[in-house]
Amino acid sequence: MTSRLTDSVTRVFTFWRRSIRTRVVVAIVVLGALVAGSVGLLLMQQISDGLVRSRVTASVAEAISETSGARDRLASAGTSDFDPSTQLDQLVKTLVSRGEVRGFDIVVLGPVGSTTIPDAGVRTTVGVSADSVPQRLRDRVEDTAGTSWTYSQVRDVPAVVVGSRVVLPSDGGTYTVYYLFGMKEEQRTLNLVRRSLLTSGALLLLLTAGVAFLVTRQVINPIRLARRVAERIASGRLEERMHVHGEDDIARLATSFNQMTDALQQQIRQLVELSRAQRQFVSDVSHELRTPLTTVRMAGDVLHDSRASFDPVTARAAELLQKELDRFENLLADLLEISRFDAGAAGLELAEVNLVDIAHRVVDQSELVARGRGVTLVLNASQACVAEVDERRIERVLRNLVSNAIDHANIRGDARVVVTVGGDAHAAAVTVRDYGVGLQPGQLAMVFNRFWRADPARARTTGGTGLGLAISLEDAQLHGGWLQVWGAPSAGAQFRVTVPRHAGDPLGHSPLPLVPADAPEAAS
């Protein structure tokens, strides 16, 4: 149940994030509801205040008029016409009958200040309790000679209660007379206004939502069409175009989009042709240079073998010629390899190989160069690590990484280059760590660029061509693996190559960390 609820919430949230039409319509409806609600509340408040003020004014005037009439009738009756009870009953009967005609109820209490029979003078309209008169109004009327009023509830209906005092001639007692004016009509009017406002507000919100939906539909549909066309173009279907209808802003946007796509298609085609021409040029030049290089190599070998009979200057020239021929041959081999990668013609010759054996072989082959630089090679490989790889390519990757580390080792300090081999059930990895100048911020993204050098002033001790890391990256990716680098200024660098143990398996992790344990950030 919880998972279904979570999935539903996720789908709703995803739909909310992706649908601009929904967000716009909901925002407009919410804002419209807030505005309509605020206006409705303001109107209801003003109408309610107006009806209540009008009712209070009319009620107070009516009560004053009725009290004045009652006083006149009592004054004309005299002091001995009736006993107090009969005179009071006659007064109440007259007020009740007038109230039935004019729409008010009566409560008469008194006499004021009597403690012998407190409820002897209570007279009310039938069905009305004396408790309908608030106590605070009773106290105010009993203490004040004028007219006072307040709000109350009569028969569960809001009412205006107006109180006055009269003197009964028969006993000279002061009685309080309360007029209860129900506001049933006002309540009915307010209910009608409230229903009208709610109905009109709901219809207004529906109309607003409909208008917003139509407007956004006219705007969003071309945008969605542009998105679909852009996705098709991004997938390689450069011939896709938007349909243009009319001459409005959306049509002009579609026209501009199509013009942009035309220009983009033309430029992409030019770049593709240029890239193809460049790859073909590199491949052709590399192949064509092999024939003269072979001839020069033969002549160079003859000169190099006969250098003992030359004078010192000529002998040194023969040695330099042989060295540069070796470098030129390596450069041609790397260019040919790069051209095969660019053309998509590179393939793998897979076999189950122990990466520890490859690492030992590379370290042994590089030992002489490392010793000449004063660099110590250290190999950490506690157990065999077998993976299904192309042995030649993986060995080339490790040789390039070790040669690069030797070139950048800290020969004035910690002159170690540490090679570590590790693996688990799914992946195998090799790291090559040096303690040289490291990499500056921003250089990590350029390490694998062709012919890029972190330190242009540094000589290539191992005779590298500047294409080793680029080729190594292509070799790792050809295996479905990774070639990654970590580096920090003055803290050295570490390269990590990771490949799946079984060819074709997806790679999700590496068994060796990219950031070494002795790195500054690892220590912190």
Coordinates of N, CA and C in Angstrom, one line a residue, residues 308-409:
A308 N 81.2 3.5 -35.1 CA 82.5 3.4 -34.4 C 83.6 3.9 -35.3
S309 N 83.4 3.9 -36.6 CA 84.5 4.3 -37.5 C 84.4 5.8 -37.9
F310 N 83.4 6.5 -37.3 CA 83.2 7.9 -37.6 C 83.9 8.7 -36.6
D311 N 84.1 10.0 -37.0 CA 84.6 10.9 -36.0 C 83.5 11.2 -35.0
P312 N 83.8 11.8 -33.8 CA 82.9 11.9 -32.7 C 81.6 12.7 -33.1
V313 N 81.7 13.7 -33.9 CA 80.5 14.5 -34.3 C 79.6 13.7 -35.2
T314 N 80.2 13.0 -36.2 CA 79.4 12.2 -37.1 C 78.7 11.0 -36.3
A315 N 79.5 10.4 -35.4 CA 79.0 9.3 -34.6 C 77.8 9.8 -33.8
R316 N 77.9 11.0 -33.2 CA 76.8 11.5 -32.4 C 75.6 11.8 -33.2
A317 N 75.8 12.3 -34.5 CA 74.7 12.5 -35.4 C 74.0 11.2 -35.7
A318 N 74.8 10.1 -35.9 CA 74.2 8.9 -36.3 C 73.3 8.4 -35.1
E319 N 73.8 8.6 -33.9 CA 73.0 8.1 -32.7 C 71.7 8.9 -32.6
L320 N 71.8 10.3 -32.8 CA 70.6 11.1 -32.7 C 69.6 10.7 -33.9
L321 N 70.2 10.4 -35.1 CA 69.3 10.0 -36.2 C 68.5 8.7 -35.8
Q322 N 69.3 7.8 -35.2 CA 68.6 6.5 -34.8 C 67.5 6.7 -33.8
K323 N 67.8 7.6 -32.8 CA 66.8 7.9 -31.8 C 65.6 8.5 -32.3
E324 N 65.7 9.5 -33.2 CA 64.6 10.2 -33.7 C 63.8 9.3 -34.7
L325 N 64.5 8.4 -35.4 CA 63.8 7.5 -36.3 C 62.9 6.6 -35.5
D326 N 63.4 6.1 -34.3 CA 62.6 5.3 -33.4 C 61.4 6.1 -33.0
R327 N 61.6 7.4 -32.6 CA 60.4 8.2 -32.2 C 59.4 8.4 -33.4
F328 N 60.0 8.6 -34.5 CA 59.2 8.9 -35.7 C 58.3 7.6 -36.0
E329 N 59.0 6.5 -35.9 CA 58.3 5.2 -36.1 C 57.1 5.0 -35.1
N330 N 57.4 5.3 -33.9 CA 56.4 5.2 -32.8 C 55.2 6.2 -33.1
L331 N 55.6 7.4 -33.6 CA 54.5 8.3 -33.9 C 53.6 7.9 -35.0
L332 N 54.2 7.3 -36.1 CA 53.5 6.8 -37.2 C 52.5 5.6 -36.7
A333 N 53.1 4.8 -35.9 CA 52.3 3.7 -35.4 C 51.1 4.2 -34.6
D334 N 51.3 5.2 -33.7 CA 50.2 5.8 -32.9 C 49.2 6.5 -33.8
L335 N 49.7 7.2 -34.9 CA 48.8 7.9 -35.8 C 47.9 6.8 -36.5
L336 N 48.5 5.7 -36.9 CA 47.7 4.7 -37.6 C 46.7 4.1 -36.6
E337 N 47.0 3.9 -35.4 CA 46.1 3.4 -34.4 C 44.9 4.4 -34.1
I338 N 45.3 5.7 -34.0 CA 44.2 6.7 -33.8 C 43.3 6.7 -35.0
S339 N 43.9 6.6 -36.2 CA 43.0 6.6 -37.4 C 42.1 5.4 -37.5
R340 N 42.5 4.3 -36.9 CA 41.6 3.1 -36.9 C 40.5 3.3 -35.9
F341 N 40.8 4.0 -34.7 CA 39.8 4.3 -33.8 C 38.8 5.3 -34.4
D342 N 39.3 6.3 -35.0 CA 38.4 7.3 -35.7 C 37.5 6.7 -36.7
A343 N 38.0 5.7 -37.4 CA 37.2 5.1 -38.5 C 36.3 4.0 -37.9
G344 N 36.4 3.7 -36.6 CA 35.6 2.6 -36.1 C 36.0 1.2 -36.5
A345 N 37.3 1.1 -36.9 CA 37.8 -0.2 -37.4 C 38.6 -1.0 -36.3
A346 N 38.7 -0.4 -35.1 CA 39.4 -1.1 -34.1 C 38.6 -2.3 -33.5
G347 N 39.3 -3.4 -33.3 CA 38.6 -4.6 -32.8 C 39.4 -5.2 -31.6
L348 N 38.8 -6.2 -30.9 CA 39.4 -6.8 -29.8 C 39.7 -8.3 -30.1
E349 N 40.9 -8.7 -29.6 CA 41.2 -10.1 -29.6 C 41.2 -10.6 -28.2
L350 N 40.0 -11.1 -27.8 CA 39.8 -11.4 -26.3 C 40.4 -12.7 -25.9
A351 N 40.9 -12.7 -24.7 CA 41.4 -14.0 -24.1 C 41.4 -13.7 -22.6
E352 N 41.3 -14.8 -21.8 CA 41.4 -14.7 -20.4 C 42.9 -14.5 -20.0
V353 N 43.2 -13.3 -19.4 CA 44.6 -12.9 -19.1 C 44.7 -12.5 -17.7
N354 N 45.8 -12.8 -17.1 CA 46.1 -12.4 -15.7 C 46.7 -11.0 -15.7
L355 N 46.0 -10.0 -15.2 CA 46.5 -8.7 -15.3 C 47.7 -8.5 -14.5
V356 N 47.9 -9.3 -13.5 CA 49.2 -9.3 -12.6 C 50.4 -9.6 -13.5
D357 N 50.3 -10.6 -14.4 CA 51.4 -10.9 -15.3 C 51.7 -9.7 -16.2
I358 N 50.6 -9.1 -16.7 CA 50.9 -8.0 -17.6 C 51.6 -6.8 -16.9
A359 N 51.1 -6.6 -15.6 CA 51.7 -5.5 -14.8 C 53.2 -5.8 -14.5
H360 N 53.5 -7.1 -14.2 CA 54.9 -7.5 -14.0 C 55.7 -7.2 -15.2
R361 N 55.2 -7.6 -16.4 CA 55.9 -7.5 -17.6 C 56.2 -6.0 -17.9
V362 N 55.2 -5.1 -17.7 CA 55.4 -3.7 -18.0 C 56.4 -3.1 -17.0
V363 N 56.3 -3.5 -15.8 CA 57.2 -2.9 -14.8 C 58.7 -3.4 -15.1
D364 N 58.8 -4.6 -15.5 CA 60.2 -5.1 -15.8 C 60.7 -4.4 -17.0
Q365 N 59.9 -4.2 -18.1 CA 60.3 -3.5 -19.3 C 60.7 -2.0 -19.0
S366 N 60.0 -1.4 -18.0 CA 60.2 0.0 -17.7 C 61.3 0.3 -16.7
E367 N 61.8 -0.8 -16.1 CA 62.8 -0.7 -15.0 C 64.0 0.1 -15.4
L368 N 64.5 -0.2 -16.6 CA 65.8 0.5 -17.0 C 65.6 2.0 -17.2
V369 N 64.5 2.4 -17.8 CA 64.2 3.8 -18.0 C 64.0 4.4 -16.7
A370 N 63.2 3.8 -15.8 CA 63.0 4.4 -14.4 C 64.2 4.5 -13.6
R371 N 65.1 3.5 -13.7 CA 66.4 3.6 -13.0 C 67.2 4.8 -13.5
G372 N 67.2 5.0 -14.8 CA 67.9 6.1 -15.4 C 67.4 7.4 -14.9
R373 N 66.1 7.5 -14.6 CA 65.5 8.8 -14.1 C 65.6 8.9 -12.6
G374 N 66.1 7.8 -11.9 CA 66.1 7.8 -10.5 C 64.8 7.5 -9.9
V375 N 63.9 6.8 -10.6 CA 62.6 6.5 -10.1 C 62.5 5.1 -9.7
T376 N 61.8 4.8 -8.6 CA 61.6 3.5 -8.1 C 60.2 3.0 -8.5
L377 N 60.1 1.8 -9.2 CA 58.8 1.2 -9.5 C 58.4 0.2 -8.5
V378 N 57.2 0.3 -8.0 CA 56.7 -0.5 -6.9 C 55.4 -1.2 -7.5
L379 N 55.3 -2.5 -7.4 CA 54.1 -3.2 -7.8 C 53.4 -3.9 -6.6
N380 N 52.1 -3.6 -6.5 CA 51.3 -4.2 -5.4 C 50.3 -5.1 -6.1
A381 N 50.5 -6.4 -6.0 CA 49.6 -7.3 -6.5 C 49.6 -8.6 -5.7
S382 N 48.7 -8.7 -4.8 CA 48.7 -9.8 -3.8 C 48.2 -11.1 -4.4
Q383 N 47.3 -11.1 -5.4 CA 46.8 -12.3 -5.9 C 46.4 -12.1 -7.4
A384 N 46.2 -13.3 -8.0 CA 46.0 -13.2 -9.5 C 44.6 -12.5 -9.8
C385 N 44.6 -11.8 -10.9 CA 43.4 -11.1 -11.3 C 43.1 -11.4 -12.8
V386 N 42.3 -12.3 -13.1 CA 42.1 -12.8 -14.4 C 40.9 -12.0 -15.0
A387 N 41.0 -11.5 -16.2 CA 39.9 -10.9 -16.9 C 39.9 -11.2 -18.4
E388 N 38.8 -11.1 -19.0 CA 38.7 -11.4 -20.4 C 38.9 -10.1 -21.2
V389 N 40.2 -9.9 -21.7 CA 40.6 -8.7 -22.3 C 41.5 -9.0 -23.5
D390 N 41.8 -7.9 -24.3 CA 42.7 -8.0 -25.4 C 44.1 -7.7 -24.7
E391 N 44.9 -8.7 -24.6 CA 46.2 -8.5 -23.9 C 47.1 -7.4 -24.4
R392 N 47.2 -7.4 -25.8 CA 48.0 -6.4 -26.4 C 47.6 -4.9 -26.0
R393 N 46.3 -4.7 -26.1 CA 45.8 -3.4 -25.8 C 45.9 -3.0 -24.3
I394 N 45.6 -3.9 -23.4 CA 45.8 -3.6 -22.0 C 47.2 -3.4 -21.6
E395 N 48.1 -4.2 -22.2 CA 49.5 -4.0 -21.9 C 50.0 -2.6 -22.5
R396 N 49.5 -2.2 -23.6 CA 49.8 -0.9 -24.1 C 49.3 0.2 -23.2
V397 N 48.1 0.0 -22.6 CA 47.5 1.0 -21.7 C 48.4 1.1 -20.5
L398 N 48.8 0.0 -19.9 CA 49.7 0.1 -18.7 C 51.0 0.6 -19.0
R399 N 51.6 0.3 -20.2 CA 52.9 0.8 -20.6 C 52.8 2.4 -20.7
N400 N 51.8 2.8 -21.3 CA 51.6 4.3 -21.5 C 51.5 5.0 -20.1
L401 N 50.7 4.4 -19.2 CA 50.5 5.0 -17.9 C 51.8 5.0 -17.1
V402 N 52.5 3.9 -17.1 CA 53.8 3.8 -16.4 C 54.8 4.8 -16.9
S403 N 54.9 4.8 -18.3 CA 55.8 5.8 -18.9 C 55.5 7.2 -18.6
N404 N 54.2 7.5 -18.6 CA 53.8 8.9 -18.2 C 54.1 9.2 -16.8
A405 N 53.9 8.2 -15.9 CA 54.2 8.4 -14.5 C 55.7 8.6 -14.3
I406 N 56.5 7.9 -15.0 CA 58.0 8.0 -14.9 C 58.4 9.4 -15.3
D407 N 57.8 9.9 -16.4 CA 58.1 11.3 -16.9 C 57.8 12.3 -15.9
H408 N 56.7 12.1 -15.1 CA 56.2 13.2 -14.2 C 56.5 12.9 -12.7
A409 N 57.4 11.9 -12.5 CA 57.7 11.5 -11.1 C 58.5 12.6 -10.4

